[in-house]
mmCIF file of C-alpha atoms in Angstrom:
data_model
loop_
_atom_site.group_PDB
_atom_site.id
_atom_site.type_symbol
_atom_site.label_atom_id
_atom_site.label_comp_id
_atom_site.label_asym_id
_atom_site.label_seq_id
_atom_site.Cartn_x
_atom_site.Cartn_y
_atom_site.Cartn_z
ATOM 1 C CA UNK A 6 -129.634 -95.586 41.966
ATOM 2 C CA UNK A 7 -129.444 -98.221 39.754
ATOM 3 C CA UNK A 8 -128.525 -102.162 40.637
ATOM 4 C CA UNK A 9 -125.512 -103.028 39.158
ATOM 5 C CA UNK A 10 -123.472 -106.193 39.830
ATOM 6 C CA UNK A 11 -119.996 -106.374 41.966
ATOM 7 C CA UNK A 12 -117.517 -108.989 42.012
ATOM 8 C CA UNK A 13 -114.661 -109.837 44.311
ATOM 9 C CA UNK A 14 -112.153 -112.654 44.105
ATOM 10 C CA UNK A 15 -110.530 -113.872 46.880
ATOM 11 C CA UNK A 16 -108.961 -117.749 47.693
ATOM 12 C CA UNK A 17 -110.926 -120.019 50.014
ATOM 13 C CA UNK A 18 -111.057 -123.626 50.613
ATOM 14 C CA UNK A 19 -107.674 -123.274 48.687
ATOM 15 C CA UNK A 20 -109.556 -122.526 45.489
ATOM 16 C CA UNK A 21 -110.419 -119.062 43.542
ATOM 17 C CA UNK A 22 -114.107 -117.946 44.547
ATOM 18 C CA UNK A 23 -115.726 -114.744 42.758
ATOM 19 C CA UNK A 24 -118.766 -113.853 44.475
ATOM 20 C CA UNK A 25 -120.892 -111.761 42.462
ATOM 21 C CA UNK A 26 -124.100 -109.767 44.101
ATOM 22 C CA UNK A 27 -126.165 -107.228 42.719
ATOM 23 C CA UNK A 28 -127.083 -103.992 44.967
ATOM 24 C CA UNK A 29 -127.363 -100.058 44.895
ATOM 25 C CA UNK A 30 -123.811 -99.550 45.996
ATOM 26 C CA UNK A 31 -120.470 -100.886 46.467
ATOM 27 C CA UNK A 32 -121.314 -100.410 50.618
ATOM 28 C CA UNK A 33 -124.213 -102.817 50.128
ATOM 29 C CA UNK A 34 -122.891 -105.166 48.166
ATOM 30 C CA UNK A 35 -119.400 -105.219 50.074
ATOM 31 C CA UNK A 36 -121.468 -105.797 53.136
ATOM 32 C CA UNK A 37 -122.870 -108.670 51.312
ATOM 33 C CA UNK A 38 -119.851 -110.622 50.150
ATOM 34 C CA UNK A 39 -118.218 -110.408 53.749
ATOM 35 C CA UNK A 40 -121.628 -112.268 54.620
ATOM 36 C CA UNK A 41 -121.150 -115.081 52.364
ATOM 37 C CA UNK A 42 -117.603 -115.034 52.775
ATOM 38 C CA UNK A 43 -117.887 -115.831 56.441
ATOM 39 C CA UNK A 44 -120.602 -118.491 55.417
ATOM 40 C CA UNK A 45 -117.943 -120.308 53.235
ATOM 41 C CA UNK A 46 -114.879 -119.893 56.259
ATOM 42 C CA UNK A 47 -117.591 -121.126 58.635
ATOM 43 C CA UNK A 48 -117.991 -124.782 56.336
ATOM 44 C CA UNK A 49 -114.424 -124.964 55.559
ATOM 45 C CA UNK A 50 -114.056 -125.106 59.297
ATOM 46 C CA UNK A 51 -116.391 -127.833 59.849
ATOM 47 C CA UNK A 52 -115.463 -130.056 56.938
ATOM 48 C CA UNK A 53 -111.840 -129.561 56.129
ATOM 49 C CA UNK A 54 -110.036 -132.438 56.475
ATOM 50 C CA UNK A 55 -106.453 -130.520 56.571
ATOM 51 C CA UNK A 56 -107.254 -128.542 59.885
ATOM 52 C CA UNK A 57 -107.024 -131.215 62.682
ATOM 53 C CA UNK A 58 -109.699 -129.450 64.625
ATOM 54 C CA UNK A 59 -112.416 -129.687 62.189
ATOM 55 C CA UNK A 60 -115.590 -132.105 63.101
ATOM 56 C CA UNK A 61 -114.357 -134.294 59.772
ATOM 57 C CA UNK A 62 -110.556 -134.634 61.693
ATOM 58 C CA UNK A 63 -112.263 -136.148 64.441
ATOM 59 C CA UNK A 64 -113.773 -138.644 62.570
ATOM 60 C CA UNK A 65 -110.588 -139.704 60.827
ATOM 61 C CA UNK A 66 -108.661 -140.074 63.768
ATOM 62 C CA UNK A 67 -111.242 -142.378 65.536
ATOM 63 C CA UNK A 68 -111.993 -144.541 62.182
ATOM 64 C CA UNK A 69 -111.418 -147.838 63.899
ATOM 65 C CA UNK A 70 -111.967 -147.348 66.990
ATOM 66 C CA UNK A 71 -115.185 -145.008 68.396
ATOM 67 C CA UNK A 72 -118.337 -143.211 67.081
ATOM 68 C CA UNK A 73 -118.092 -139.099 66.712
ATOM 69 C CA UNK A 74 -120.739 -137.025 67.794
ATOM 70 C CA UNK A 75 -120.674 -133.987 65.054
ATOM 71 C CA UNK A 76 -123.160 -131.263 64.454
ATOM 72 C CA UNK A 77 -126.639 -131.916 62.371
ATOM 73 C CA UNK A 78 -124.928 -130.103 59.263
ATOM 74 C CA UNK A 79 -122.106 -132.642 59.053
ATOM 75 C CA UNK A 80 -123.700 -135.454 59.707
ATOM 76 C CA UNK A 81 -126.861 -134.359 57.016
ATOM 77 C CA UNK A 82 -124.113 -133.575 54.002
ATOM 78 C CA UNK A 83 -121.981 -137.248 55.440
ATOM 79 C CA UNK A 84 -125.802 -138.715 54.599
ATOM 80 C CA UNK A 85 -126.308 -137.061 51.425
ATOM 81 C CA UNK A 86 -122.974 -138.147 50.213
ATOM 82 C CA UNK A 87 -123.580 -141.762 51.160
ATOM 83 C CA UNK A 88 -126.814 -141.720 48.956
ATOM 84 C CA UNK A 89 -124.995 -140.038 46.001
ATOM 85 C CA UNK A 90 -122.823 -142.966 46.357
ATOM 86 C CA UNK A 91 -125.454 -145.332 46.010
ATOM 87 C CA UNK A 92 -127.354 -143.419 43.284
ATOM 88 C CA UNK A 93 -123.043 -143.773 41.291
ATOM 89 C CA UNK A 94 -122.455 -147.018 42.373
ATOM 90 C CA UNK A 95 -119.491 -146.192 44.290
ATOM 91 C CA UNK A 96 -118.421 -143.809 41.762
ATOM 92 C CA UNK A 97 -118.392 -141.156 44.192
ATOM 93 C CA UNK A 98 -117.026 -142.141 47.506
ATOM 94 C CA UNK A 99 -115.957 -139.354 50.427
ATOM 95 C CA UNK A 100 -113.668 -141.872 51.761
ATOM 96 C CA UNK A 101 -111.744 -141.737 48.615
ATOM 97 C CA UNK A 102 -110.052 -139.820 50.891
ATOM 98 C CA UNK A 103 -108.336 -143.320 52.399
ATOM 99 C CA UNK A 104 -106.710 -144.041 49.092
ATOM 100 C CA UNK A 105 -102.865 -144.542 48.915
ATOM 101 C CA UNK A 106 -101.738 -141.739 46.314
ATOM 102 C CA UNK A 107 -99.940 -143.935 44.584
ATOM 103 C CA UNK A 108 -100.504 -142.358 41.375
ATOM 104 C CA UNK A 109 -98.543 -138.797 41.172
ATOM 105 C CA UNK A 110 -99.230 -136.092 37.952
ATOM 106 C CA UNK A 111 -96.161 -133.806 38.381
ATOM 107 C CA UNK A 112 -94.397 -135.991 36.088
ATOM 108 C CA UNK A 113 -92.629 -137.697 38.257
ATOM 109 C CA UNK A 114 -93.484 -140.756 37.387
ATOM 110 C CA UNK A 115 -91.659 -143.497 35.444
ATOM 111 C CA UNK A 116 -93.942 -146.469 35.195
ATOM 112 C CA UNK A 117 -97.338 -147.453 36.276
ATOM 113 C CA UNK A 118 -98.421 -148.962 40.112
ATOM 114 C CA UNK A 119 -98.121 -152.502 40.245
ATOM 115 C CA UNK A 120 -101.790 -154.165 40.329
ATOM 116 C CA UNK A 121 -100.613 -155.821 43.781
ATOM 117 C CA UNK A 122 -100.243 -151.591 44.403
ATOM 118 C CA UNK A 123 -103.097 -150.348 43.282
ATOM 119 C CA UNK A 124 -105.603 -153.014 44.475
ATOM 120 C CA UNK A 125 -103.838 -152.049 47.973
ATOM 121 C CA UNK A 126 -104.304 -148.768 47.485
ATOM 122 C CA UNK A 127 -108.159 -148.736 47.736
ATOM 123 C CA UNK A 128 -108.439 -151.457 50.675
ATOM 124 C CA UNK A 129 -109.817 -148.933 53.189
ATOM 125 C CA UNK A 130 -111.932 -147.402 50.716
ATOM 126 C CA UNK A 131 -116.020 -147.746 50.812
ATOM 127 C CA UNK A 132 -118.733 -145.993 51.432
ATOM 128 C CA UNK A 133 -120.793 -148.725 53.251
ATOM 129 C CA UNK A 134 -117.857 -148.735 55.669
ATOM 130 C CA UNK A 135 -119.849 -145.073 57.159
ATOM 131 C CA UNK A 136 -122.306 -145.835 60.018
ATOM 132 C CA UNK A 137 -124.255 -143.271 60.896
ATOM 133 C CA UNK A 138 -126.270 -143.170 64.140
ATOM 134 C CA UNK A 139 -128.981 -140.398 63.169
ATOM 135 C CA UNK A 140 -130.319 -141.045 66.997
ATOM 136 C CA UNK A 141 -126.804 -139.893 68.117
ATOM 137 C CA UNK A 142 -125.683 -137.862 65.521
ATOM 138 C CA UNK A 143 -122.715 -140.064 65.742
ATOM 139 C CA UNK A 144 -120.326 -141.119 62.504
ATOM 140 C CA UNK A 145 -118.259 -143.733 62.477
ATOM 141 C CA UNK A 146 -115.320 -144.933 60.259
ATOM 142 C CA UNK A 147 -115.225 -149.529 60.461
ATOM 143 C CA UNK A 148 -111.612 -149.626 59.553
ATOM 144 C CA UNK A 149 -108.508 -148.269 60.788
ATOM 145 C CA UNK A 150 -106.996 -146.301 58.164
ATOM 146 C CA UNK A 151 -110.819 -144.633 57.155
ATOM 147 C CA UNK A 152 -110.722 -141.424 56.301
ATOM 148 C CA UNK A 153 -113.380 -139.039 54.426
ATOM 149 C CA UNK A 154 -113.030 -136.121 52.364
ATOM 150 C CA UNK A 155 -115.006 -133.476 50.834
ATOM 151 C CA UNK A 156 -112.810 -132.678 47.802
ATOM 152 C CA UNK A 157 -115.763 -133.394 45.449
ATOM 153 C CA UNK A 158 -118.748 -132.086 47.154
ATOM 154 C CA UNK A 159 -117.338 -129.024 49.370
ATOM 155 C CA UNK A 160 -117.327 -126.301 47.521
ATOM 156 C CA UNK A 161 -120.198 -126.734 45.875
ATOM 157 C CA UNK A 162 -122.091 -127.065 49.374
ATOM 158 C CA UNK A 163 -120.257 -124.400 50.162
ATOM 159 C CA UNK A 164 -121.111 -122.462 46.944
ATOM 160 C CA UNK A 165 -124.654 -123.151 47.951
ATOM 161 C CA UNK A 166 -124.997 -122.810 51.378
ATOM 162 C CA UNK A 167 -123.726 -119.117 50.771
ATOM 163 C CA UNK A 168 -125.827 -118.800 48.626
ATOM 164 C CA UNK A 169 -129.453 -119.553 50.327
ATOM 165 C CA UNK A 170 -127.770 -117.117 53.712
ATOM 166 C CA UNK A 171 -127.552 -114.456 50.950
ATOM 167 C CA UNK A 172 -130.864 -114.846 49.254
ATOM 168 C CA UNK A 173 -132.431 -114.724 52.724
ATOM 169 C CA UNK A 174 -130.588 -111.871 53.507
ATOM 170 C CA UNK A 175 -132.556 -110.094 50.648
ATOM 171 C CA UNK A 176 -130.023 -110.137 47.837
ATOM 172 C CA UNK A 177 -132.229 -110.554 44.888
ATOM 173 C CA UNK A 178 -129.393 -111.700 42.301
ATOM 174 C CA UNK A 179 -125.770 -112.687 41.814
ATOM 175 C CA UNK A 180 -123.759 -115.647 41.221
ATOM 176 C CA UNK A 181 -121.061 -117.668 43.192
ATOM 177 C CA UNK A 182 -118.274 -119.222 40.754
ATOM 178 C CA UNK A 183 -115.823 -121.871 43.095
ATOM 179 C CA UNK A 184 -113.246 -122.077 41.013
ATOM 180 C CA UNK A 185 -115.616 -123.429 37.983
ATOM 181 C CA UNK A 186 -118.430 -124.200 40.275
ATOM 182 C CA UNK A 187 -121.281 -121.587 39.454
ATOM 183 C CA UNK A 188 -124.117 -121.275 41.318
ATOM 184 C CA UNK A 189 -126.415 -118.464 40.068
ATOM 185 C CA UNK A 190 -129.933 -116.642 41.309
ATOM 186 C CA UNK A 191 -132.106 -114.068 40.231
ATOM 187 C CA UNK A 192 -131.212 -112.131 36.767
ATOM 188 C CA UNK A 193 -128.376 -109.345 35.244
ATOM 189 C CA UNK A 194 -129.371 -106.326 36.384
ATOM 190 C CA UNK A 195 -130.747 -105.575 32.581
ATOM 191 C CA UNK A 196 -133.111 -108.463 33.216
ATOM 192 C CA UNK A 197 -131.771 -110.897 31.056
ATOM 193 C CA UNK A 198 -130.358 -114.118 32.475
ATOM 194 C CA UNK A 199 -127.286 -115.012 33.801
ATOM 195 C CA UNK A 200 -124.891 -116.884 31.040
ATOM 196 C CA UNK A 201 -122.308 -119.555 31.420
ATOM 197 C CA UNK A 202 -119.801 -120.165 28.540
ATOM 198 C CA UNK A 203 -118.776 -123.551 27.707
ATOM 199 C CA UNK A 204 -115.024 -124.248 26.342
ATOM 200 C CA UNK A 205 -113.923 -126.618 24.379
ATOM 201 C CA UNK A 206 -110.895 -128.467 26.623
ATOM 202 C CA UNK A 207 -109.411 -128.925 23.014
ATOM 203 C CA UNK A 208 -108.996 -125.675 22.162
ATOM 204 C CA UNK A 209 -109.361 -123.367 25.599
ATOM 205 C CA UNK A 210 -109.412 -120.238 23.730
ATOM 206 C CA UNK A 211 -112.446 -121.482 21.786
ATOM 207 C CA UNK A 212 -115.892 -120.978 23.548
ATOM 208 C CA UNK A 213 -118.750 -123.520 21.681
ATOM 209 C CA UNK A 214 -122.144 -123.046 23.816
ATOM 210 C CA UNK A 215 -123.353 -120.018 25.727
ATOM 211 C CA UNK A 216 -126.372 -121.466 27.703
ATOM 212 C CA UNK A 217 -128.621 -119.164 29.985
ATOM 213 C CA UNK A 218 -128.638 -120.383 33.194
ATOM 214 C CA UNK A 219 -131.923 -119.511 35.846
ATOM 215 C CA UNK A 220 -131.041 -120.018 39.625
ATOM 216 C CA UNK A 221 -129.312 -123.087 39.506
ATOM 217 C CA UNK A 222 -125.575 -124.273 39.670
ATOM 218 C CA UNK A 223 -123.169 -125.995 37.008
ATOM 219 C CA UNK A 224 -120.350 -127.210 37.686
ATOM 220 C CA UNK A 225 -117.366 -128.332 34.712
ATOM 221 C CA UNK A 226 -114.805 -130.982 35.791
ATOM 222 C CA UNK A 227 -111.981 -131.041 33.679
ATOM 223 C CA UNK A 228 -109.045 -133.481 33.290
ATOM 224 C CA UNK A 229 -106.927 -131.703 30.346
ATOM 225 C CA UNK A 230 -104.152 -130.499 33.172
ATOM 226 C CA UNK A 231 -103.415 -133.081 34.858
ATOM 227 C CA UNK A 232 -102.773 -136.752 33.626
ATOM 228 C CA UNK A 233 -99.889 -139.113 32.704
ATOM 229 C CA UNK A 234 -99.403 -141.488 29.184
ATOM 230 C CA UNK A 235 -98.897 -145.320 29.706
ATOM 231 C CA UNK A 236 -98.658 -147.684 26.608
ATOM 232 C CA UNK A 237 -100.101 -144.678 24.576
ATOM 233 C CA UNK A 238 -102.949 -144.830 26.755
ATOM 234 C CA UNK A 239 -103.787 -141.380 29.188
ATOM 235 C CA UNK A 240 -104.960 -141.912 32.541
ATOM 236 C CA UNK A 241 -106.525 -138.736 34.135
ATOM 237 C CA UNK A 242 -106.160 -137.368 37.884
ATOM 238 C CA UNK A 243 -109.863 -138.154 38.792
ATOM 239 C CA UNK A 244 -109.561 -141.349 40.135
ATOM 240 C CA UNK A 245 -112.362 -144.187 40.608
ATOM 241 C CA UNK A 246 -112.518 -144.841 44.176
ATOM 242 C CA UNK A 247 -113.627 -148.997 43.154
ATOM 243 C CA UNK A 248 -110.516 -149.638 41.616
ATOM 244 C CA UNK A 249 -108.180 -147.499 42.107
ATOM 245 C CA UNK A 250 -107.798 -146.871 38.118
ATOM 246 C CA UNK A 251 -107.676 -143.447 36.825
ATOM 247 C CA UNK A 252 -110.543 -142.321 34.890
ATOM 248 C CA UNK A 253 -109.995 -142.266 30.826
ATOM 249 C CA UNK A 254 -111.876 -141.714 27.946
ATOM 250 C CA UNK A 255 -113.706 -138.806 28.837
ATOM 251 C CA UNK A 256 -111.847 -135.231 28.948
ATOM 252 C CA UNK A 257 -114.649 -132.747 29.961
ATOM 253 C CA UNK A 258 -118.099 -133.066 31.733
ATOM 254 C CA UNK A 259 -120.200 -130.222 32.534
ATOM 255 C CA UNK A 260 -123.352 -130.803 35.075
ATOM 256 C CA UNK A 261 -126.397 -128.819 35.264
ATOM 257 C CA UNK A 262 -128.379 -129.008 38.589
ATOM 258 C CA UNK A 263 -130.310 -127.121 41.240
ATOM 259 C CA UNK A 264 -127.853 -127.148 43.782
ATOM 260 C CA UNK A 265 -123.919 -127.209 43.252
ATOM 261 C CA UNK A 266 -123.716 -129.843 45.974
ATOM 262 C CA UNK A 267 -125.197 -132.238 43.460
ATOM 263 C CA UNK A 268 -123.636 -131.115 40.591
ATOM 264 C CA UNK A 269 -120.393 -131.045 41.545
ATOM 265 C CA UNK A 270 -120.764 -134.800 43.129
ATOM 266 C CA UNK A 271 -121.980 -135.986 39.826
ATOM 267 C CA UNK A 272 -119.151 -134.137 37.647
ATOM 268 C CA UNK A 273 -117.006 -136.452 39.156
ATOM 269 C CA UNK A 274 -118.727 -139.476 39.098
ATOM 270 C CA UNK A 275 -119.684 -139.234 35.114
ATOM 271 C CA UNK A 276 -115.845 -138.998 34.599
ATOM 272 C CA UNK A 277 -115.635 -142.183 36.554
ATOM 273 C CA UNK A 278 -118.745 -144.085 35.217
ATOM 274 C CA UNK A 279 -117.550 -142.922 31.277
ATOM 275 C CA UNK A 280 -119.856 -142.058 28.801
ATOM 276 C CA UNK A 281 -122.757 -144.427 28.345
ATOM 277 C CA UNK A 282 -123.282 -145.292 32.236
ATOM 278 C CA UNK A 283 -122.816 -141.617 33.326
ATOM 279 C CA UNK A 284 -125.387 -140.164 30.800
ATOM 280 C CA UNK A 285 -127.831 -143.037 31.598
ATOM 281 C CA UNK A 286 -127.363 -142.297 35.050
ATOM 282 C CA UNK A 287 -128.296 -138.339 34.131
ATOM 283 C CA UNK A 288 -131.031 -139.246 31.964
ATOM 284 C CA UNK A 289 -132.905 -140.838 34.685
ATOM 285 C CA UNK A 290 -132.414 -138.412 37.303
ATOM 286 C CA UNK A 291 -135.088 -135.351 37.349
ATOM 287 C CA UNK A 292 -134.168 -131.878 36.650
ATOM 288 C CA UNK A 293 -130.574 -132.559 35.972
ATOM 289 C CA UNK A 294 -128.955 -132.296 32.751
ATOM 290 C CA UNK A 295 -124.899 -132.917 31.140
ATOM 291 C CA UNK A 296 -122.638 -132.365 28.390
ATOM 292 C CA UNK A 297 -119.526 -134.881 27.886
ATOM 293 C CA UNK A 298 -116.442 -133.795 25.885
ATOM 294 C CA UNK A 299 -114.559 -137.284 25.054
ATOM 295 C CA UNK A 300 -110.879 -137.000 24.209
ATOM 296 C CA UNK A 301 -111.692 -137.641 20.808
ATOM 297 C CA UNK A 302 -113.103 -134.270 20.777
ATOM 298 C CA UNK A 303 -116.937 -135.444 20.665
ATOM 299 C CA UNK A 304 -119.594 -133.643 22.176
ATOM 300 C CA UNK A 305 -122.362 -135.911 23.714
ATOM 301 C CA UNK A 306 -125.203 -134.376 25.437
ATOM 302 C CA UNK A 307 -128.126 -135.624 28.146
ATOM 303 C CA UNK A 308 -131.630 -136.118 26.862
ATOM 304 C CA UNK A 309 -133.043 -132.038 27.494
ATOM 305 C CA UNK A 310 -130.697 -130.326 26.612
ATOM 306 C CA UNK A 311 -130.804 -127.839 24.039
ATOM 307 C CA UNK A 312 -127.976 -124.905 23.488
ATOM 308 C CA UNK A 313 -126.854 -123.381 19.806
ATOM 309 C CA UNK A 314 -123.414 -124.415 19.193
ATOM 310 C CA UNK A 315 -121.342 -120.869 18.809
#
């Protein structure tokens, strides 16, 4: 019989995943996706900060007062977000997580934080604050009030982690999409490569690159939903964890990388950098690659890129 792809959808980590795998029949492939399902449940476990008996819980309630022995895996990804941070200058931070939300985009709000508020708000947040004991496999939290999160990183180490058990398990092809987050391998079952559409935040309905995409992951980050007008200026929900400022300027960045993890930690931190720093910051990193939608509606892209506009 002939390989042809199968998709389910299903909610995890509180966001839609579509796992797509391509195999003989609908037994194989159904056998497949519970495999990387379980893979995902198994990391939301360890690194969800919501379920208070998750590795990552434990080291939020001691911040401040004891080291945490946690397994290899979290204290490997706690270590690889700590040198993202360094490589964004603090532009992406997992213990953004200790912010105050003191900005809200429901539209509830009236008028914008105090600086006294917002200055506040950040006090407990900084990566150097993490010390890891690699001996030990300890992680520990210096202030009271610490806490780390995976928002930004999660699903696409999930996304990827699932992927590699899957590949190893024999699948030759198929792509994982986290809500936005696609991670891809092998080829369409007619041998050409997988394709990712890119839309215009300015017009949704309006798709202006199709670009091929060869086992690797990209990942869009997009702040058109959610934000709030001040003085005729928009703040956005993606929040820099330095000052406590809402990103602006930018409306729509789009990462290209070999593994999700990466790309989706560097979505965020473009948005947070802005234009000029975050491509620089691309442009010197190998193998990686980004298109920026401003809210002017301009479309700047990273040095290697090449796609035909649609």
């Amino acid at each position: 019989m002939a390989q042809q792809p199968y998709k389910r959808t299903l909610k995890l980590m509180g966001s839609r995943f579509e796992i797509t795998v391509v195999a003989k029949d609908s037994i194989v492939a159904n056998k497949h996706i519970d495999t990387a399902v379980a893979e995902i449940s198994r990391i939301e476990k360890l690194i969800s900060s919501w379920d208070a008996n998750s590795q990552t819980s434990e080291i939020n309630r001691n911040a401040g007062v004891s080291p945490v022995k946690v397994s290899p895996e979290l204290f490997e990804l706690i270590a690889r977000s700590i040198k993202i941070s360094q490589l964004t200058d603090g532009a992406f931070d997992i213990t953004y997580a200790s912010m105050d939300k003191i900005w809200k985009f429901d539209g509830s709000m009236t008028q914008m934080p105090s600086e006294e508020e917002i200055n506040a708000s950040v006090a407990k947040v900084g990566f150097q604050n993490i010390f890891l004991d690699r001996e030990n496999s300890t992680v520990f939290l210096k202030m009271k009030g610490m806490k780390i999160g995976f928002g930004a990183i999660g699903k696409g180490y999930a996304a990827d982690k699932a992927k590699a058990l899957l590949i190893s398990k024999g699948v030759a092809s198929g792509i994982i999409n986290a809500s936005g987050d696609m991670n891809t391998w092998g080829k369409q079952p007619n041998g050409e490569d997988w394709k990712i559409a890119i839309t215009n935040p300015m017009n949704k309905n309006k798709v202006f690159a199709l670009l091929p995409i060869t086992d690797g992951a990209v990942v869009t980050s997009g702040n058109y939903e959610k934000y709030v007008n001040f003085q005729g200026k928009r703040y956005t929900h993606i929040i820099d964890p330095r000052t406590g400022y809402p990103s602006s300027g930018i409306i729509s960045v789009t990462v290209f990388a070999p593994k999700a993890e990466l790309a989706d930690a560097l979505a965020t931190s473009v948005f947070v950098m802005g234009k000029e720093t975050g491509l620089d910051r691309i442009n010197q990193l190998p193998g990686i690659e980004c298109i920026i939608i401003d809210d002017k509606g301009n479309i700047t892209k990273s040095k290697n890129i090449e796609f035909d506009k649609l």
